Amino acid sequence: MIEAVITIRNAREGDAQGIADVHDAAWRDAYRGIIPGRELERMIARRGPRWWHSAIVRGSRLLVLDFDETICGYASYGRNRVPSLRYGGEVFELYIAPEFQGLGFGKRLFELARKDLGEHGYTSFLVWALADNEKAVQFYTRLGGKNVRQANERFGSETRVRLAFAFE
């Protein structure tokens, strides 16, 4: 019998390359055709292994989906970055490698991030998603998120609408 172990755990320093690889693949899959090509490439390039290593070393709240010692997804979260909104916490990013999407891992990662936020006093929180990213909008809506705010985000010379989903 062959056994594969799937865990969700806090990120470790050695995970930086794996997180960068998931970020690259998931962003290309999610945002190709939504974020202009040159801007998308710039955004991906800024989040290489050194950036993720620094985030881990700084103690950022960062969970990883580890499939048999390969990083297949991650979630980063913490205090809400928009103080004018009354929600204490925020899930900054939640991405699953394309080949692992649709298997329930995103929901599990989300629920563990939610639990950790709650344990740190953030019983309400936000998640932002680009309105044109239909998979993300459907995902957060299915999880019970309520759209509470819209904002514009610039990508080079183009603007896209992003939506804030609230969870309480």
Steps between C-alpha positions, in 0.01 A plus 500: 500500500618851419424767754497876446469737793305825464541756777424863560763658721681823573756594237867428569806668351557212260152554348584830326572348157189283511278793598653711221429219252135476610467880488636505144275219369185606686530865400555414133197272514276746689597830340602434140259711296394702807820680600687642198788269404794729576354597839426137587859401421633785716279401790606136479868591472484704823389194696793267450657270758691783673178694557328193650805411709494851644127470578559171682797634698300812600238271653219573254192283554548255214352152467606253232330200346771233497436198277766238561765770563395715202333837564169506311329801654529777755302757695633821652297703746511741790363836614269682259696748286199733452428647846194689375325163460376357828648152452798407714674245281572436137593203287754666271549210261377146456628311197506136400714362216270450198538120501377485862199730458145370531591231755395681817851610604421870462207469739713314754776760476243779535340341807836459675594861424159605634555297817845651555366852441230434761755367748688829460188708569389561141152351502399702195715538192512594133626344181550707185457349152499650153142507373608343169651200680179297489648194673608707800171692519304171492735340754463777759126528440456123554694530826249759622683823417286809458610766255539815712720728291625568148818681411701562188851370455737624231715270294715722281259709297200275569261483796325196640229474768583308813243379749528462878328194643425514872486205735367528855 
